[in-house]
Amino acid sequence: MSKILSLLLFLVVASNSSILHFKKYELNGREKGDTLFIIGGIHGNEPGGYFAPSILIQHYKILKGTLWVVPNLNFDSDIRDQRGIYKDMNRKFAHIDKNDPDYQIVKDIKKLILDKRVDLVLNLHDGHGFYRKKWENIIFNPKAWGQAFIIDQSNIKTPKYDNLGEICKKITSKINGSIFSKKHVFGVKNTKTKFHDEQMKLSLTYFAITHDKPALAIETSKNITELKTKVYYQLLAIEEFMNVMGIKYKRDFKLNEKNIEKILKEYGNMTINGRFKIDLNQIKPFINFVPIKIKNNCFVFSHPLGAVIKDNNIYRTMIGNKKIFEFKPEYFELSKIKPKITFVVDGKDTDATNLFAVNAKKSFTVKCDNDIRVNVIGFSKKGKKNESNINISKKDIAKRYSIYKDKDTYRVEFYDKKNRYIKTVLVNFTK
Ligand SMILES: [Zn+2]
């Protein structure tokens, strides 16, 4: 329970600032131990690299040691499925201009990387092709990046985890026993950055190792088309790093593709300005006239990769690179009052003052102060502007106004006498 609560507190995403900042999660074991820092989402078109850490946050419990997880380093690019909408963030770690849109993000993540509590850093990617030591063809070759641990050099001068090459080799031989296809075997790619790779000198991992912090990248392959497969390999590799570091963990599912596929479809819920709560697994693709403010709306997601993109006058709700639904706003000021709201549901009183939804079998009547205007979306009665004190049954509401796909769920909205929006209560007709 406390884990869920702390998750919710971290998940406030303001939509109107054009640059979304990453969130950092800490999963602490009861027993002290080493700290592994996992960074996902530096490249927005590499979803294996950000859905894997989102599963760590939601489905793993650390028993010994600590995980720090940033699932969405380049969040603006992740939700747009683009490598870097402000150019490649992974080339900004040697130098970044103060006016660069990524400036604050790079500055903040550098500070976390160099935190003395962090023992090892993993940067997650989906790379091109399949890395092989010898040239086989255009997909399988030494220049490819996929299915490999990328190290800048074999050894660094740190008290712990200085032998990156050896560690990766050991992990490779472990996880290659759990792969699905020979194509997918992992290798260790040493870019020998210091001598050979000017581009990699600008990267996150090279910044880390030149500041005496062990770091490397995990690359699954862009040529593996199924997201569940890439996420499976990412988690498999991350678990082996935890094993090497003595970090003990539990997860609430068995690690296989089938379960990952299911988890990837759990979108959780979204709350708009603390007044309207939506089940993202049920919501229809498009909802009209959602009451929000003109700016500074607060969208809170239970999923670490939830965010809203405003595109002209349409708001697009995303979980990572997956579009969940779009809505058209109707702009209101928010009311500061919190009136008592009662729903008489199937003849029984329910206090809905603090509820986002009520269940009804046959009918409901809304009761509240006369100053409050009640609007049941999809219901109308001639001459009635305020729809309180009317007994309404399912057949009185046009079915197309249900906001959920497989349910009969309708919006009841409340406004004060100056027409400021108070809240929405959903009525879910159950069978
Ligand atoms: Zn990448």
JSON list of C-alpha atoms and ligand atoms in Angstrom, two decimals, residues 42-43 45-46 83 90 124-127 219 222, ligand 1:
[
{"chain": "A", "resi": 42, "resn": "ILE", "atom": "CA", "xyz": [17.17, 8.51, -23.28]},
{"chain": "A", "resi": 43, "resn": "HIS", "atom": "CA", "xyz": [16.10, 7.68, -26.85]},
{"chain": "A", "resi": 45, "resn": "ASN", "atom": "CA", "xyz": [12.06, 5.58, -30.22]},
{"chain": "A", "resi": 46, "resn": "GLU", "atom": "CA", "xyz": [13.49, 2.75, -28.10]},
{"chain": "A", "resi": 83, "resn": "ARG", "atom": "CA", "xyz": [14.91, 9.51, -30.89]},
{"chain": "A", "resi": 90, "resn": "ASN", "atom": "CA", "xyz": [23.10, 11.00, -25.57]},
{"chain": "A", "resi": 124, "resn": "LEU", "atom": "CA", "xyz": [18.89, 1.22, -21.49]},
{"chain": "A", "resi": 125, "resn": "HIS", "atom": "CA", "xyz": [18.52, 1.24, -25.29]},
{"chain": "A", "resi": 126, "resn": "ASP", "atom": "CA", "xyz": [17.13, -0.64, -28.28]},
{"chain": "A", "resi": 127, "resn": "GLY", "atom": "CA", "xyz": [19.89, -0.60, -30.89]},
{"chain": "A", "resi": 219, "resn": "GLU", "atom": "CA", "xyz": [20.98, -2.65, -25.90]},
{"chain": "A", "resi": 222, "resn": "LYS", "atom": "CA", "xyz": [15.36, -2.69, -32.79]},
{"chain": "B", "resi": 1, "resn": "ZN", "atom": "ZN", "xyz": [19.63, 4.36, -28.02]}
]
